[in-house]
Short mmCIF file of C-alpha atoms in Angstrom, two decimals:
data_model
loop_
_atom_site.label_atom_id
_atom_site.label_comp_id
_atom_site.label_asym_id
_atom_site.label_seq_id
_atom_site.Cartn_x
_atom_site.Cartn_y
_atom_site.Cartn_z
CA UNK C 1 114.72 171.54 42.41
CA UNK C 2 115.16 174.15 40.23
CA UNK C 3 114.26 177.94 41.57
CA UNK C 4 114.57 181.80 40.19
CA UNK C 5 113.19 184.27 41.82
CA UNK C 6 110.56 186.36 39.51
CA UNK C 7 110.82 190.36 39.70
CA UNK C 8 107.61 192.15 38.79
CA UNK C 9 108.90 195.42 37.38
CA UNK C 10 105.94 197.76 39.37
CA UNK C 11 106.68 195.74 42.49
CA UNK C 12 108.72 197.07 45.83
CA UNK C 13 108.87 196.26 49.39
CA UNK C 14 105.71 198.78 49.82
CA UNK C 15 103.74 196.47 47.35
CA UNK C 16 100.74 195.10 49.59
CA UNK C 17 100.33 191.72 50.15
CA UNK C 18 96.82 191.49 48.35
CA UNK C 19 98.53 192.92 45.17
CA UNK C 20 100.73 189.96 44.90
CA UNK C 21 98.18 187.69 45.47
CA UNK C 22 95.80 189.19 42.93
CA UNK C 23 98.37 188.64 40.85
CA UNK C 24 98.73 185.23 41.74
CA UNK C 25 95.80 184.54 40.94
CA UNK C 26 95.13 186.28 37.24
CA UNK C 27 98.28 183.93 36.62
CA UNK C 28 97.53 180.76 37.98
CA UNK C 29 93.69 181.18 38.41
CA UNK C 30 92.44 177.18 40.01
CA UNK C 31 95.66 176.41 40.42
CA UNK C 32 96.77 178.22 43.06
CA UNK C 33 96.76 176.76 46.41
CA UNK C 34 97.08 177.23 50.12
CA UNK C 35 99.47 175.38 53.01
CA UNK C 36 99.42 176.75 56.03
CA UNK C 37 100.03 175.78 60.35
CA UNK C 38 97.51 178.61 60.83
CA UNK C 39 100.34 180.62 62.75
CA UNK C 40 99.91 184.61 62.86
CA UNK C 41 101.18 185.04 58.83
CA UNK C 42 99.14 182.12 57.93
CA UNK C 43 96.09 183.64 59.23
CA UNK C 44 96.60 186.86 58.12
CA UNK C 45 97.38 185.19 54.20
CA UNK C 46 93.93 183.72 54.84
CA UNK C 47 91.99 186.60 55.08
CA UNK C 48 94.01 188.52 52.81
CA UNK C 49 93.77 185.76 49.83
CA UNK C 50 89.73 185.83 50.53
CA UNK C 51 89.58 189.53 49.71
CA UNK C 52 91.54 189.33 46.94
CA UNK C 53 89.34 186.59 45.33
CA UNK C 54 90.90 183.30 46.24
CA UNK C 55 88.52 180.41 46.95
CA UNK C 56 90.91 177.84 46.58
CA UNK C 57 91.90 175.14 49.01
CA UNK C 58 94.42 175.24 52.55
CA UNK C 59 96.50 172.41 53.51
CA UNK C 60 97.06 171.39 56.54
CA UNK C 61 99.18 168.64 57.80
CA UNK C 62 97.99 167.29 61.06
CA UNK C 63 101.41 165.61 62.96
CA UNK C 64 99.58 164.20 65.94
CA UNK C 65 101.71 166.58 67.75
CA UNK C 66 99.62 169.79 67.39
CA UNK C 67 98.81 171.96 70.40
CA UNK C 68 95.27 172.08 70.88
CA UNK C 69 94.70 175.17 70.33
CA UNK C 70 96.35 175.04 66.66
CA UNK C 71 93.49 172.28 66.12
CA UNK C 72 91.30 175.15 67.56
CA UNK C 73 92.57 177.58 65.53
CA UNK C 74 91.71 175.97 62.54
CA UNK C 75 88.72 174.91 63.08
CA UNK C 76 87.80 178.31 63.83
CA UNK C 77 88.95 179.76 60.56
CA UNK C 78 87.23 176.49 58.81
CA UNK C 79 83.86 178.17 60.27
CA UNK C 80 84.96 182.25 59.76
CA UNK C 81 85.58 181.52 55.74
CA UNK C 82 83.46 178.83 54.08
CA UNK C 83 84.60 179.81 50.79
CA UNK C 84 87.69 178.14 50.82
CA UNK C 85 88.47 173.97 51.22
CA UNK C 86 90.54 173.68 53.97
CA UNK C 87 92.09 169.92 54.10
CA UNK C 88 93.28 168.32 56.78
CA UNK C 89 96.02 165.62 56.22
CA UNK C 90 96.97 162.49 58.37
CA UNK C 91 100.81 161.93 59.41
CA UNK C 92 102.57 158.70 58.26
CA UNK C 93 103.10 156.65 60.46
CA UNK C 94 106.15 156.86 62.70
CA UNK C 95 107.68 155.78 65.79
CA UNK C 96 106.36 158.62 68.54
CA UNK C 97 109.94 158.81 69.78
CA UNK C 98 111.23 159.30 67.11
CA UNK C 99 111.50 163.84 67.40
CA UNK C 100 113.80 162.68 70.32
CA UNK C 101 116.23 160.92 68.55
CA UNK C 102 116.07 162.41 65.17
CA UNK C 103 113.86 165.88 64.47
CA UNK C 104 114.63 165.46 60.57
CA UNK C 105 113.54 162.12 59.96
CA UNK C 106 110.54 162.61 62.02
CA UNK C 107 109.25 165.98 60.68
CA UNK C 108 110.14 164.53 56.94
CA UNK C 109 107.80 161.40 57.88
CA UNK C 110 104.90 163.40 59.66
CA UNK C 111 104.79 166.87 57.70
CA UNK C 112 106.61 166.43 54.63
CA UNK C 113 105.93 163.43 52.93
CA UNK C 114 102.09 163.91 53.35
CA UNK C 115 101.99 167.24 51.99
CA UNK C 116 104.48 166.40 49.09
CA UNK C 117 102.10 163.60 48.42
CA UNK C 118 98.85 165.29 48.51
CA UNK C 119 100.48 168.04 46.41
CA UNK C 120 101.47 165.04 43.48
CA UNK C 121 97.77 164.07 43.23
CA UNK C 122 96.30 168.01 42.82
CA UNK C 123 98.97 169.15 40.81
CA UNK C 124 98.77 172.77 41.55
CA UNK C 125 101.02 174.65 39.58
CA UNK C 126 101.91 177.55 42.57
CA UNK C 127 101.95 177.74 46.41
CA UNK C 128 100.97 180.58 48.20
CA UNK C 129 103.00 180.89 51.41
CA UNK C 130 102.84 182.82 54.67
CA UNK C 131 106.72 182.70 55.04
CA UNK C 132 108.33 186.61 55.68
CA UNK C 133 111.83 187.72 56.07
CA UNK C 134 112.06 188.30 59.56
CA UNK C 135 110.80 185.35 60.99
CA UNK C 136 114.68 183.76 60.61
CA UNK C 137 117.86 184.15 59.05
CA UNK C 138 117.07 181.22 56.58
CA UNK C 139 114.51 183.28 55.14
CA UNK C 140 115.80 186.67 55.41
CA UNK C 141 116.48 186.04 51.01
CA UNK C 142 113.24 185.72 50.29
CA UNK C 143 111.04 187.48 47.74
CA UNK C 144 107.64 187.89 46.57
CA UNK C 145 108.26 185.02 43.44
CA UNK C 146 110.01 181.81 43.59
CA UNK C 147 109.86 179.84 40.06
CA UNK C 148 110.21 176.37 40.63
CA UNK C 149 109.25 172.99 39.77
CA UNK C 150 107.22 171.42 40.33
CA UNK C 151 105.17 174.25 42.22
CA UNK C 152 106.46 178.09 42.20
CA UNK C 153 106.06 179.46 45.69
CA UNK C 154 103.62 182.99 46.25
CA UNK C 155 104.83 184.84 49.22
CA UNK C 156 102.88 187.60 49.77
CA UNK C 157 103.87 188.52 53.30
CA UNK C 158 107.63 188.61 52.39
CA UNK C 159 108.16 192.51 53.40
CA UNK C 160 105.47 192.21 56.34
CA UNK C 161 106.55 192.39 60.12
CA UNK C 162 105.13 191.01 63.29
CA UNK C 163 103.96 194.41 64.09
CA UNK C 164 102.53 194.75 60.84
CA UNK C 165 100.60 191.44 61.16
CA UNK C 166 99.45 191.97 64.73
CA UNK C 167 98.23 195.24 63.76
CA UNK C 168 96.17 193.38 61.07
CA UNK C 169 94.79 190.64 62.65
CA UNK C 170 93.59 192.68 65.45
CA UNK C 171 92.08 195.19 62.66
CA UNK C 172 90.35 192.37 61.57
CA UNK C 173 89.35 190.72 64.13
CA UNK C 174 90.98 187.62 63.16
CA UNK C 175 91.46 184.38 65.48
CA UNK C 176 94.40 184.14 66.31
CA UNK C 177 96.29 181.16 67.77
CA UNK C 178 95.94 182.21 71.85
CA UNK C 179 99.57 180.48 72.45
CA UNK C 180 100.88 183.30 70.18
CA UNK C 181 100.44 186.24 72.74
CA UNK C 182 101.79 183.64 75.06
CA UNK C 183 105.28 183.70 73.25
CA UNK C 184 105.21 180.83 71.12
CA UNK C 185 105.65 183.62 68.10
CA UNK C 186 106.06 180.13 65.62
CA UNK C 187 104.03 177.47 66.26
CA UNK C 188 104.68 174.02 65.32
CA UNK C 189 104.30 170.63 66.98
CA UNK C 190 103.76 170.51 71.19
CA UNK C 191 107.22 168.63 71.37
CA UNK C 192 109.40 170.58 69.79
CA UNK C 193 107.95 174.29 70.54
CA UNK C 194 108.49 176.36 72.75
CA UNK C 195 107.68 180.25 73.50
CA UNK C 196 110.64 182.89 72.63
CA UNK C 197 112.84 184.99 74.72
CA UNK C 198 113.11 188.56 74.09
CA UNK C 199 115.75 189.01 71.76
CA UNK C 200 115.08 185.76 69.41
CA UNK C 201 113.96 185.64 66.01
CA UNK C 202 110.29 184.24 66.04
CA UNK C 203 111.18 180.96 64.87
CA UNK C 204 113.68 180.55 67.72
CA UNK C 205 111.11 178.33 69.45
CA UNK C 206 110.77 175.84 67.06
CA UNK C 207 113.23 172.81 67.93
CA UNK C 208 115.60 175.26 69.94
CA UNK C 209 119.03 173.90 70.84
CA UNK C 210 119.42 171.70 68.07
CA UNK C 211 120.15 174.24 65.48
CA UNK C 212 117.38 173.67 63.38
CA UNK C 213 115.07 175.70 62.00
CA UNK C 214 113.03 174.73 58.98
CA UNK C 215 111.02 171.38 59.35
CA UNK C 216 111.87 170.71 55.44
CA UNK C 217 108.68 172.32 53.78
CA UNK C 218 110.50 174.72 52.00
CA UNK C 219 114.46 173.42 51.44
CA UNK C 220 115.18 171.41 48.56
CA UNK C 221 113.83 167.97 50.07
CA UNK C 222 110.61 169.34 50.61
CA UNK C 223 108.30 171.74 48.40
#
């Protein structure tokens, strides 16, 4: 997969979010589109993308191993913004053992291959993406523009930190998942989550002690 990263010459880390996404959207207009696990940046992109104009559709890829409240979550935000199309997308199957014997395989059969799927019959021509730099050291690189094929990646909330994003959501009254003031700073599936000790990045949760960090969404096997 090919990838630069695209510099806008007005743009710094003080840009806000809602510029980038405005931006986003003068470019790619009804092709811009949404994933999202509804975690604290995903919810705040929400809202943000609605102000800014975008009334485009959120994907979300439902494992079979989400947390009820993440189902919760969503469906809450399904009823708070009507303007957008959020999608819901089955898991293939796969054995149900299968994140104890290999997390790759399994998040690659239940998250990844749906999504890259759906994505292959709309086409889209960008992402936007809640993804920021301090959530781990694999994205501590990133930046507002990623040009790829076959979909660039938007990433408005590159800059933005937890503070930052609490501070919002609670600004704007925003429902947030309740497991996230519990600890579980990144959310993903109920078997391979769990909250984070002071100290750890916010994606420390996410299949801790295997050394893994990224379900494959955004490496080069995924989007």
């Amino acid at each position: 997969m090919s990838q630069n990263t695209y510099v806008h010459p007005s743009w710094n880390k003080d840009t806000h979010p809602q510029a980038v996404i405005a931006w986003a959207l003068a470019k790619y207009d009804s092709e811009l589109i949404m994933t999202s696990g509804f975690n604290l940046n995903g919810v705040v992109l929400i809202d943000m993308a609605v102000n800014a104009g975008f009334r485009g559709k959120v994907l979300f890829v439902d494992t079979g191993y989400h947390f009820r409240e993440t189902l919760d979550t969503r469906d809450a935000l399904t009823e708070q913004f009507p303007e957008l199309e959020f999608i819901s997308l089955s898991a293939n199957q796969a054995d149900d053992a299968m994140y104890l014997e290999d997390t790759d395989k399994c998040c690659y059969l239940r998250k990844v291959i749906p999504l890259q799927e759906k994505l292959k019959e709309l086409a889209p021509k960008a992402l936007l993406s809640a993804r920021s730099q301090d959530q781990s050291d694999t994205r501590k690189d990133l930046r507002f523009i990623e040009l790829a094929e076959p979909q660039s990646k938007v990433n408005p909330l590159v800059y933005w930190n937890r503070e930052r994003l609490e501070h919002y959501a609670k600004e704007h009254k925003l429902p947030i998942n309740p497991l996230y003031w519990d600890g579980f700073l990144s959310i993903g599936c109920g078997p391979c989550t769990r909250a984070v000790r002071p100290g750890e990045h916010s994606r420390a949760g996410r299949w801790a002690g295997t050394g893994k960090t990224e379900c494959g969404l955004w490496t080069s096997k995924g989007l």
